[in-house]
Short mmCIF file of C-alpha atoms in Angstrom, two decimals:
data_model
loop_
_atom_site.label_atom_id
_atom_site.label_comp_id
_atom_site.label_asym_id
_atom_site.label_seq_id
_atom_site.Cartn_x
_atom_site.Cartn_y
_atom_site.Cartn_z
CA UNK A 1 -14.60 10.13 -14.91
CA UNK A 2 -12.00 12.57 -13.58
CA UNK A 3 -8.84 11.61 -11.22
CA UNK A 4 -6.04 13.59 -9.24
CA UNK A 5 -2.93 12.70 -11.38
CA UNK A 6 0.03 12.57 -9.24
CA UNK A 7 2.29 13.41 -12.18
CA UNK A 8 0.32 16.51 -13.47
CA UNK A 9 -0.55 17.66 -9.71
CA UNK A 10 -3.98 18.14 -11.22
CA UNK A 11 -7.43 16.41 -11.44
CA UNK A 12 -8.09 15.15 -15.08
CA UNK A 13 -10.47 13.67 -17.23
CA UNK A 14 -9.56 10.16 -17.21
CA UNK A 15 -9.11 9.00 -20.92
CA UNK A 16 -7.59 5.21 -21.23
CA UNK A 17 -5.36 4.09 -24.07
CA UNK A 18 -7.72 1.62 -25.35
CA UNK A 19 -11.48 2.62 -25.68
CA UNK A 20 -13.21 0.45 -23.34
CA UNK A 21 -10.09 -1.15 -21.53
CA UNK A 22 -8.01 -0.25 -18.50
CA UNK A 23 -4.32 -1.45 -17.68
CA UNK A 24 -4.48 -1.23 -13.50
CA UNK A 25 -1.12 -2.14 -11.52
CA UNK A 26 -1.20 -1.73 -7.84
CA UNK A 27 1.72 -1.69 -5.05
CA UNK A 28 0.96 -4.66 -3.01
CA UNK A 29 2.00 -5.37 0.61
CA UNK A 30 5.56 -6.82 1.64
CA UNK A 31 4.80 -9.89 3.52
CA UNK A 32 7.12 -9.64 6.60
CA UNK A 33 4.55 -8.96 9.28
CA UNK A 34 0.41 -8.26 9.51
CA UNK A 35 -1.00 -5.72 7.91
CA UNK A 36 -1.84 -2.72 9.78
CA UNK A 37 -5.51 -0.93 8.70
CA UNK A 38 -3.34 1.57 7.44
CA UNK A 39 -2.02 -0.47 4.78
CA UNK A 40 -5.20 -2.53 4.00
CA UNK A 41 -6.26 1.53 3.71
CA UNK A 42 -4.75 1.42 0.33
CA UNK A 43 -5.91 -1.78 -0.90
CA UNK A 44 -9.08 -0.12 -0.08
CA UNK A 45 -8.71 2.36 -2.76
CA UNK A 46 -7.31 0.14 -4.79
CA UNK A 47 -10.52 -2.19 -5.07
CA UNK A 48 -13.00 1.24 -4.63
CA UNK A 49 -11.09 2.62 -7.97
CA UNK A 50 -11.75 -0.99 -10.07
CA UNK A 51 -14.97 -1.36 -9.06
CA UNK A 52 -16.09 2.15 -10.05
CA UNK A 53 -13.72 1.91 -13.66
CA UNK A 54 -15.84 -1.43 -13.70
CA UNK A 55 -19.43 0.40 -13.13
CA UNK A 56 -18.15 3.01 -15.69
CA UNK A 57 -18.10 0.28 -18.29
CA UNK A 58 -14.57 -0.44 -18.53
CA UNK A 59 -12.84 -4.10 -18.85
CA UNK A 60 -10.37 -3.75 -16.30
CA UNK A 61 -7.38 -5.92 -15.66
CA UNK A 62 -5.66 -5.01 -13.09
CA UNK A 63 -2.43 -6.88 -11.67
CA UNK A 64 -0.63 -6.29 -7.75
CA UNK A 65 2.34 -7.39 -6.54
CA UNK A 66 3.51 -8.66 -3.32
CA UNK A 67 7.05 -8.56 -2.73
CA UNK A 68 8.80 -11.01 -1.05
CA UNK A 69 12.55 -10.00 -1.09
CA UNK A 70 14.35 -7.22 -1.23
CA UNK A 71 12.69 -4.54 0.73
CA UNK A 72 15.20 -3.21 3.00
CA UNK A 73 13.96 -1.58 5.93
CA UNK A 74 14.72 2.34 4.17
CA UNK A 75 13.79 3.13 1.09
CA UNK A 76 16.61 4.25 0.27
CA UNK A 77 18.31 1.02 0.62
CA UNK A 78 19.71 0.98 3.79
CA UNK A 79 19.19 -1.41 6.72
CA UNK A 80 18.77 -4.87 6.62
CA UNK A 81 15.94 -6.55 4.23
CA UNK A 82 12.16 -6.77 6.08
CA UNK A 83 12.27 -10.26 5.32
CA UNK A 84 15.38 -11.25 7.06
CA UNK A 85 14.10 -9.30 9.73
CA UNK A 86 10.93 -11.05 9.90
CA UNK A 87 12.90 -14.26 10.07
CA UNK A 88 15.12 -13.37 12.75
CA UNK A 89 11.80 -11.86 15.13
CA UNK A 90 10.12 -15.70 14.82
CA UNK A 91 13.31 -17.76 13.86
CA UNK A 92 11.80 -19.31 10.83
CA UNK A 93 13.48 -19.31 7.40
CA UNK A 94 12.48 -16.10 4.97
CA UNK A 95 10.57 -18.92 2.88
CA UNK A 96 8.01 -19.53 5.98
CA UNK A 97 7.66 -16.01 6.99
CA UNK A 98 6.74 -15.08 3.30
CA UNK A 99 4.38 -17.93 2.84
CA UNK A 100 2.98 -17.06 6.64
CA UNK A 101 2.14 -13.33 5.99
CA UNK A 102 1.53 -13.92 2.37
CA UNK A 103 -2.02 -16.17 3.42
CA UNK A 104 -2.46 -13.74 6.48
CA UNK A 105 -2.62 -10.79 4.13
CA UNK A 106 -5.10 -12.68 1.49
CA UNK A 107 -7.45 -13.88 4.79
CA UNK A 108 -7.82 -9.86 5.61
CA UNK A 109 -8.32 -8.84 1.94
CA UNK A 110 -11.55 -11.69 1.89
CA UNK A 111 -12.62 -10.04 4.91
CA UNK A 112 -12.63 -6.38 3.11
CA UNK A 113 -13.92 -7.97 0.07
CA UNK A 114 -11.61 -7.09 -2.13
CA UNK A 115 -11.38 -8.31 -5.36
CA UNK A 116 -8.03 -10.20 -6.58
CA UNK A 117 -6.52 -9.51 -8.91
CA UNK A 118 -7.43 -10.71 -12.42
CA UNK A 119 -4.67 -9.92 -14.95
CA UNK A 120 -2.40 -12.58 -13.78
CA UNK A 121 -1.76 -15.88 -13.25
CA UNK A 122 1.22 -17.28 -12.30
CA UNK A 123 2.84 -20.42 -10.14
CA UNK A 124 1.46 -18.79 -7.12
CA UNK A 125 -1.69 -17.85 -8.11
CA UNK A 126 -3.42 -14.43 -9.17
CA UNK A 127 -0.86 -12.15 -6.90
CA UNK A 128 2.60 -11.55 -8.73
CA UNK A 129 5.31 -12.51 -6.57
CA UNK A 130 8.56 -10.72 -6.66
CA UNK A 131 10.57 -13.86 -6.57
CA UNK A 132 8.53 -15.51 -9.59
CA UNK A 133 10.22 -12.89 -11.60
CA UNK A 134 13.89 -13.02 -10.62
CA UNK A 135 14.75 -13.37 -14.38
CA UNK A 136 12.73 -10.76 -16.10
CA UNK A 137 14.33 -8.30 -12.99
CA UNK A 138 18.06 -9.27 -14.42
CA UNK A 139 17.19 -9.09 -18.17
CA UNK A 140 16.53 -5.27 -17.24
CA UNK A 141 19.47 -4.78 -15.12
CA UNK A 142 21.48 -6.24 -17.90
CA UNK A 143 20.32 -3.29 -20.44
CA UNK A 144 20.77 -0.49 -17.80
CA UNK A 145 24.45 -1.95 -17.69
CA UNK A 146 24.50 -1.56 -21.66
CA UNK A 147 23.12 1.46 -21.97
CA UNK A 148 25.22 3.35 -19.60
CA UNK A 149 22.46 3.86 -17.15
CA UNK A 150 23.46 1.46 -13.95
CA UNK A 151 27.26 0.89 -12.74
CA UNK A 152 28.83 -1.94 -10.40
CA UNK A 153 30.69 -1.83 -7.11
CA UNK A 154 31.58 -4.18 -4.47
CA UNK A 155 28.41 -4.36 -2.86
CA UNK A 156 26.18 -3.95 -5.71
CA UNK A 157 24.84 -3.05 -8.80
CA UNK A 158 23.36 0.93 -8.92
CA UNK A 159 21.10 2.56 -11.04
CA UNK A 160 22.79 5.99 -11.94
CA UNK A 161 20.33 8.97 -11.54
CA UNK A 162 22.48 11.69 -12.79
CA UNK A 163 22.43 10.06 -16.28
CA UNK A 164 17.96 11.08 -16.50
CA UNK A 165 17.93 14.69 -16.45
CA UNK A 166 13.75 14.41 -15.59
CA UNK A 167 15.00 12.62 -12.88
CA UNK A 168 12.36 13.07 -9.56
CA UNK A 169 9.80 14.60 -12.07
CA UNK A 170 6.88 12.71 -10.13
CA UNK A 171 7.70 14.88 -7.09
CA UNK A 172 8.39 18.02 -9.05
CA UNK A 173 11.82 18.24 -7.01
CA UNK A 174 14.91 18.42 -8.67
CA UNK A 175 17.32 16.17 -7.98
CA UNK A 176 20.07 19.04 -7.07
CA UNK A 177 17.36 20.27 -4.11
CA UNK A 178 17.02 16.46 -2.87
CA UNK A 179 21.04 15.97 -2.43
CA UNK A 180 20.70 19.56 0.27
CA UNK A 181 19.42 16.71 2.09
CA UNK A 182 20.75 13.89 2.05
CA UNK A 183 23.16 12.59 5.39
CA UNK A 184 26.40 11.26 4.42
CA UNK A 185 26.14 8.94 7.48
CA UNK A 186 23.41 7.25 6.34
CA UNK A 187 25.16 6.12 2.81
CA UNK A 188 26.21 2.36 3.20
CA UNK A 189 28.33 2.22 0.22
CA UNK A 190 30.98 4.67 -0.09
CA UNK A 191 31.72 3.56 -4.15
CA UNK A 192 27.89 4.89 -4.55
CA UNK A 193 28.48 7.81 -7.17
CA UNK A 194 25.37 9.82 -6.24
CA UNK A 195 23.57 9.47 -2.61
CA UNK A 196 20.10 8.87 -5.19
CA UNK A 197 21.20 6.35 -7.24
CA UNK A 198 19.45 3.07 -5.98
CA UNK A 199 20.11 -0.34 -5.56
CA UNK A 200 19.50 -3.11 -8.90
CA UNK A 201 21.14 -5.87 -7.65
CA UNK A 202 23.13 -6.36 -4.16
CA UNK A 203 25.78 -9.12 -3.92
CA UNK A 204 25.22 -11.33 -0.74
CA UNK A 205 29.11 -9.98 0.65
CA UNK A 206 29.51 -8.02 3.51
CA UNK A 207 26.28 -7.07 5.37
CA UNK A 208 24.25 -9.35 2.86
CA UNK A 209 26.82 -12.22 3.39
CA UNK A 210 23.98 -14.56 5.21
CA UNK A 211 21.00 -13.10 3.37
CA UNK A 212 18.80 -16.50 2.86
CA UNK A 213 17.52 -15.65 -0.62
CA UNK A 214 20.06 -15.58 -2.96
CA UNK A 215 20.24 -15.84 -6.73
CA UNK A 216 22.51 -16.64 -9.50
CA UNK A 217 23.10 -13.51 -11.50
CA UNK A 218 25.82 -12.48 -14.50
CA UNK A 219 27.60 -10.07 -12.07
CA UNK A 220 27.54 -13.36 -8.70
CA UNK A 221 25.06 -14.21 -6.57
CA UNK A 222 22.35 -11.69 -4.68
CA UNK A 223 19.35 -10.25 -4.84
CA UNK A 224 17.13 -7.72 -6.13
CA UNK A 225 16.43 -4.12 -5.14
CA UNK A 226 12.72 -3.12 -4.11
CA UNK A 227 12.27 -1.19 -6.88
CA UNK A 228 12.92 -3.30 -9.54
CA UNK A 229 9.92 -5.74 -9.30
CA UNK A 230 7.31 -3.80 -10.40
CA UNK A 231 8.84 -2.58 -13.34
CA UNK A 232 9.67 -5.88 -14.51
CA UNK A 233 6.42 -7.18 -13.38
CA UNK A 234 4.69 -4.52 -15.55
CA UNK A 235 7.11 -5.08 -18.11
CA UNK A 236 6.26 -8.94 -18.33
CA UNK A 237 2.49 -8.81 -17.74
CA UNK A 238 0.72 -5.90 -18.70
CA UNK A 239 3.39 -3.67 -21.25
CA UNK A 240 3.99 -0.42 -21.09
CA UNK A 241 3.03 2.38 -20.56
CA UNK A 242 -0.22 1.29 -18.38
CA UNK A 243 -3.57 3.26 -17.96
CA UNK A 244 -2.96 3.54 -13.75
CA UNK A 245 -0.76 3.01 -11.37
CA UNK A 246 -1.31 3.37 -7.83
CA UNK A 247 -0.03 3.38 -3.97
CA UNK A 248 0.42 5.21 -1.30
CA UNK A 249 1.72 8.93 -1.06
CA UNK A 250 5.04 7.72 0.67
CA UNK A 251 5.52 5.81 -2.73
CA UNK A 252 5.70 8.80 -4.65
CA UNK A 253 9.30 10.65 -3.60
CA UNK A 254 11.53 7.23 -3.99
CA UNK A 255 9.73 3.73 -4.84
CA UNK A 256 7.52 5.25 -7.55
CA UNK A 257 10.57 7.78 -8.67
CA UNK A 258 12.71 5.19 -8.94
CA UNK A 259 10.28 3.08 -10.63
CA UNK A 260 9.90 5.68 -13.74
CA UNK A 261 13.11 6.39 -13.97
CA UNK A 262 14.35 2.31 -14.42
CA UNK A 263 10.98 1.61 -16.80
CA UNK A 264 12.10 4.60 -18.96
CA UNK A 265 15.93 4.41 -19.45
CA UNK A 266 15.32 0.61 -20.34
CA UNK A 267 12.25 1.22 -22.83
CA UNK A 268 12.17 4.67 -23.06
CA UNK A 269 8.82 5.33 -22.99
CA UNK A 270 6.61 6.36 -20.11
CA UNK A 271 5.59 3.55 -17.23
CA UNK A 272 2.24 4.66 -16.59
CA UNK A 273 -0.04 7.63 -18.10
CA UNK A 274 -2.48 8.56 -14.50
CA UNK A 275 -0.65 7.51 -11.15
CA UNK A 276 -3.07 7.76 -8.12
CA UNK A 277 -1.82 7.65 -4.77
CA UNK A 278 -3.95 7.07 -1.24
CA UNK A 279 -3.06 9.39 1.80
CA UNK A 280 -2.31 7.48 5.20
CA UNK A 281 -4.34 6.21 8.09
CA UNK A 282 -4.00 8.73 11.05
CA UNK A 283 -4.26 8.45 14.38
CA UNK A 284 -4.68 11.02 15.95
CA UNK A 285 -3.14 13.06 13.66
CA UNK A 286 -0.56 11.24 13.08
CA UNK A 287 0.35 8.51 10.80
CA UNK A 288 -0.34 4.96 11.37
CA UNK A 289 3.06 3.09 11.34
CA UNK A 290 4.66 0.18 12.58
CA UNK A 291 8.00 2.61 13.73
CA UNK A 292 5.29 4.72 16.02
CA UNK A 293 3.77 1.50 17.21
CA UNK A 294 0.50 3.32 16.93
CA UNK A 295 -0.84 0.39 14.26
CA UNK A 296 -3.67 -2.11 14.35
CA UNK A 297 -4.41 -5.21 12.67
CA UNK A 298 -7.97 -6.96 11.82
CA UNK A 299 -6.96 -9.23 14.34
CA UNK A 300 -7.08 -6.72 17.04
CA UNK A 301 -10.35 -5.27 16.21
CA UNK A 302 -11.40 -9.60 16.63
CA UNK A 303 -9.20 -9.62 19.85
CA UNK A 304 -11.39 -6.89 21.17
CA UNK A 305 -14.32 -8.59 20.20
CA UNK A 306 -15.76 -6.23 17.67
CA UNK A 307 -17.24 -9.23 15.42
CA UNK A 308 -20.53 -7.27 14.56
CA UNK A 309 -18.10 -5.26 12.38
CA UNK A 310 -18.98 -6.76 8.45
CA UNK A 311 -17.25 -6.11 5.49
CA UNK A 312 -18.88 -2.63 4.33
CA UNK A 313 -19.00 -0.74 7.47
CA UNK A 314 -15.07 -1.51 7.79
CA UNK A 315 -14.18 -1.06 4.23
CA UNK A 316 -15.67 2.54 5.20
CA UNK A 317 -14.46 3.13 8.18
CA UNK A 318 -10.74 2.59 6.51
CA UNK A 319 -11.67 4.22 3.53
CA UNK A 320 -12.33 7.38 5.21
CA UNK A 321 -8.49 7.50 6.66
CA UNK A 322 -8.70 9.50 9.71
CA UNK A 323 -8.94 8.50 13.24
CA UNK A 324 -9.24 12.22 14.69
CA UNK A 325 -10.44 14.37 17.40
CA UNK A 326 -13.42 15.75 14.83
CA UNK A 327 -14.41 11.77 14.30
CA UNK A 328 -14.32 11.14 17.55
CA UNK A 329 -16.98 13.95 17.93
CA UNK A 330 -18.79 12.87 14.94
CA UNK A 331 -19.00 9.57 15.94
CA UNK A 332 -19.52 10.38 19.81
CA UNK A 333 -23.24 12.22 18.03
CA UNK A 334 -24.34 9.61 16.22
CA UNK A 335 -23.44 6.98 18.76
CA UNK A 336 -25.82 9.10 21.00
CA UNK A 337 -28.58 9.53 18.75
CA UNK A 338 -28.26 6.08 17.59
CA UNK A 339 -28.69 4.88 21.22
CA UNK A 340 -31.47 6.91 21.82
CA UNK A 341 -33.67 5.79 19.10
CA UNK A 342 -33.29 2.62 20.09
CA UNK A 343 -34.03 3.38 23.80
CA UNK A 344 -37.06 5.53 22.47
CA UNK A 345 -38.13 2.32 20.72
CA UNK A 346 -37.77 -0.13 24.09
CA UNK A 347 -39.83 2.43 26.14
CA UNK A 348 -42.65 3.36 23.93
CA UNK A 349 -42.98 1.35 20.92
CA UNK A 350 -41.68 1.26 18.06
CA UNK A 351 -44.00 3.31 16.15
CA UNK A 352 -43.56 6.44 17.29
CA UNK A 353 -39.61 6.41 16.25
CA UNK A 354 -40.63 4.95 12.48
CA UNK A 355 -43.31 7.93 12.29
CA UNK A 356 -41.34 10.47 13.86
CA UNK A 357 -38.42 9.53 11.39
CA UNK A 358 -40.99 9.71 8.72
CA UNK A 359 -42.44 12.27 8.75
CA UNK A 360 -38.70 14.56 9.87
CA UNK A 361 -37.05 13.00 6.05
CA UNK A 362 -34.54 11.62 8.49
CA UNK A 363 -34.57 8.32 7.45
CA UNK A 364 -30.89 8.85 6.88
CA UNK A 365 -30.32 9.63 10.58
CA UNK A 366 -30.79 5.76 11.38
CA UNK A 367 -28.02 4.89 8.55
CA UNK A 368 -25.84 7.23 10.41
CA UNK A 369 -26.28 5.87 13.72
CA UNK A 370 -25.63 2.23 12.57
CA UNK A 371 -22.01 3.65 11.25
CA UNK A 372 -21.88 5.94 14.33
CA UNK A 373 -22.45 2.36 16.11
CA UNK A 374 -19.16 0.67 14.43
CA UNK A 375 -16.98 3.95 14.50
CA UNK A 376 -17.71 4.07 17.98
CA UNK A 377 -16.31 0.44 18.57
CA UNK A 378 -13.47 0.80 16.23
CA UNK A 379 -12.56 4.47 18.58
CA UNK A 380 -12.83 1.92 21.30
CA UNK A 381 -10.13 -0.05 20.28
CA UNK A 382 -8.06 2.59 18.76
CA UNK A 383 -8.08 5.41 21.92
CA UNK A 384 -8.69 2.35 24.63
CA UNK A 385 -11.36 4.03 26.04
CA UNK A 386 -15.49 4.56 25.14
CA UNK A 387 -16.86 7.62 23.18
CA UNK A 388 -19.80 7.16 25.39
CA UNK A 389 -18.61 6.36 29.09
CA UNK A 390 -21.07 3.33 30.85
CA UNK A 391 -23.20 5.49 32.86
CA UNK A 392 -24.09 7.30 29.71
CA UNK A 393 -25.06 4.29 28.05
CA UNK A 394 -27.41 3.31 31.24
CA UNK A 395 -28.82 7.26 31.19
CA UNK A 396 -29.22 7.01 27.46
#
């Protein structure tokens, strides 16, 4: 089996630590709205990868997350937490949002038929919640403090980049080329000592002071940063370093930087040996995002009554990752040649069309009509408009 390692920028021959066992952590969602297909995309790949390290032989166990605090709306910890947010938009507590969006995202996962996970089991189940591991996240803030690699301020507690010289080595940028970037406006705390360093810990003062979820801590109460769960999670469940760990590609230049550089300063040893990333959902070239309000849910595709869609067809259609000018061609062909088979059939018989196919070898022209069929509905819903117009169906 070979893989696309993130860290090496190269595809490898994928060798586990243990013979016939794999250590598989996955990014899960952050439960303050629906998921969009774009992030379902990556559960996706996800589920694809364990069932094929599962066909290969391997005994899997494989562990996601879902976070449930913390995740402000930058990555870079700025803006107010999603959560909070989430709150606010339906004036429930954090607590009901969470719990809301938590059972929405496990309803679309069943519909995908993706596996859960199976390498934990906790007080909520199979999924490890951020905020069943508030304690494990402050035992490793508490040895970044002794060790010299996280500082305090006001506002919070910081993890201080310029102490890991390998700092950013995911990305292959060095962290001198990612300060030419950075805006000074956009820096909430003026104590911070580098613009990179990223929040452990935030005290609920200041722009926090109402924040919902709230913890006791050494340093007073707050809350955790984003990036902090998984390494604890990992930490706590599986041990490090793991065989994979993936997410998406926007992962890789902060939440998966910042992940490796915690895991290793604390332990000092490497988080995970193969880190796999999925690329994003496009739209018409673009990328699928809530900001570009150019996202759609499962429930949409039900809303627009598309309920001949089952599990594999949309598991592929997601898979593939790109809504596009060419697949709207593509799909425009076989939703043509799909329909005229089965016209062909209605007229004459259905003989001819079984013989014809026959005796052609294009038995796998009727396979791709059927997904021409469901592409065609999804483009539907996606552009608002047909592939094939009305009159073309009648003519067809």
């Amino acid at each position: 089996m070979r893989v696309y390692n993130t860290a090496s920028r190269s595809v490898e021959d994928f060798t586990p630590i243990n013979e016939d066992r794999v250590s598989l952590y996955t990014c899960g969602p952050t439960v303050y709205d629906y998921a969009q297909i774009g992030n379902l995309r990556a559960f996706v790949f996800d589920d694809t990868l364990r069932r094929v390290l599962s066909a290969s032989g391997f005994r899997v166990k494989h562990v996601m997350n879902i976070t449930d605090v913390g995740h402000l709306s930058s990555d870079e910890d700025e803006g107010e937490d999603k959560l909070e947010k989430g709150a606010s938009r339906e004036n429930k507590s954090v607590w009901q949002v969470a719990e809301f969006y938590i059972e929405a995202f496990l309803k679309d996962a069943e519909s995908l038929n993706i596996l859960k996970p199976n390498g934990y089991h906790g007080p909520h189940g199979v999924y490890a919640r951020a905020t069943d591991f508030i304690d494990d996240q402050i035992k490793l803030i508490q040895i970044l403090v002794e060790k010299g690699y996280a500082y305090q301020t006001e506002q919070a507690i910081y993890f201080d980049v310029s102490k890991l010289s390998d700092y950013g080595k995911l990305t292959g940028q060095k962290l001198a080329d990612k300060e030419i970037g950075v805006r000074s406006e956009v820096i909430t705390d003026s104590d911070k000592r580098n613009p990179q360093d990223f929040g452990l810990w935030f005290f609920t003062i200041g722009r926090f002071e109402n924040h919902d979820m709230r913890w006791p801590s050494p340093w007073g109460d707050g809350f955790p940063g984003w990036h902090l769960e998984c390494s604890a999670i990992i930490h706590s469940v599986l041990g490090e370093p793991i065989d994979i760990h993936t997410g998406g590609v926007d992962h890789i230049g902060t939440h998966h930087t910042n992940e490796i550089a915690q895991t290793e300063a604390v332990f000092d040893t490497k988080l995970a040996n193969y880190w796999l990333h999925n690329e994003h959902l496009l739209v018409d070239g673009q990328k699928m995002s809530k900001s570009k309000n150019n996202f759609y849910t499962l429930y949409d595709f039900a809303m627009q009554g598309i309920t001949n869609l089952s599990k594999v067809p949309l598991r592929l259609v997601i898979f593939f990752g790109f809504i596009s000018a060419f697949l709207s061609f593509v799909a425009g062909m076989f939703y043509l040649i799909y329909k005229l088979v089965f016209w062909y059939s209605f007229s004459v018989g259905l003989a001819p069309v079984v013989l014809g196919l026959f005796f052609l070898g294009s038995v796998q022209l009727v396979a791709l009509g059927i997904i021409g069929e469901y592409i065609g509905s999804i483009h539907t819903l996606v552009l608002r408009r047909p592939l094939v117009t009305e009159k073309e169906r009648i003519n067809c």
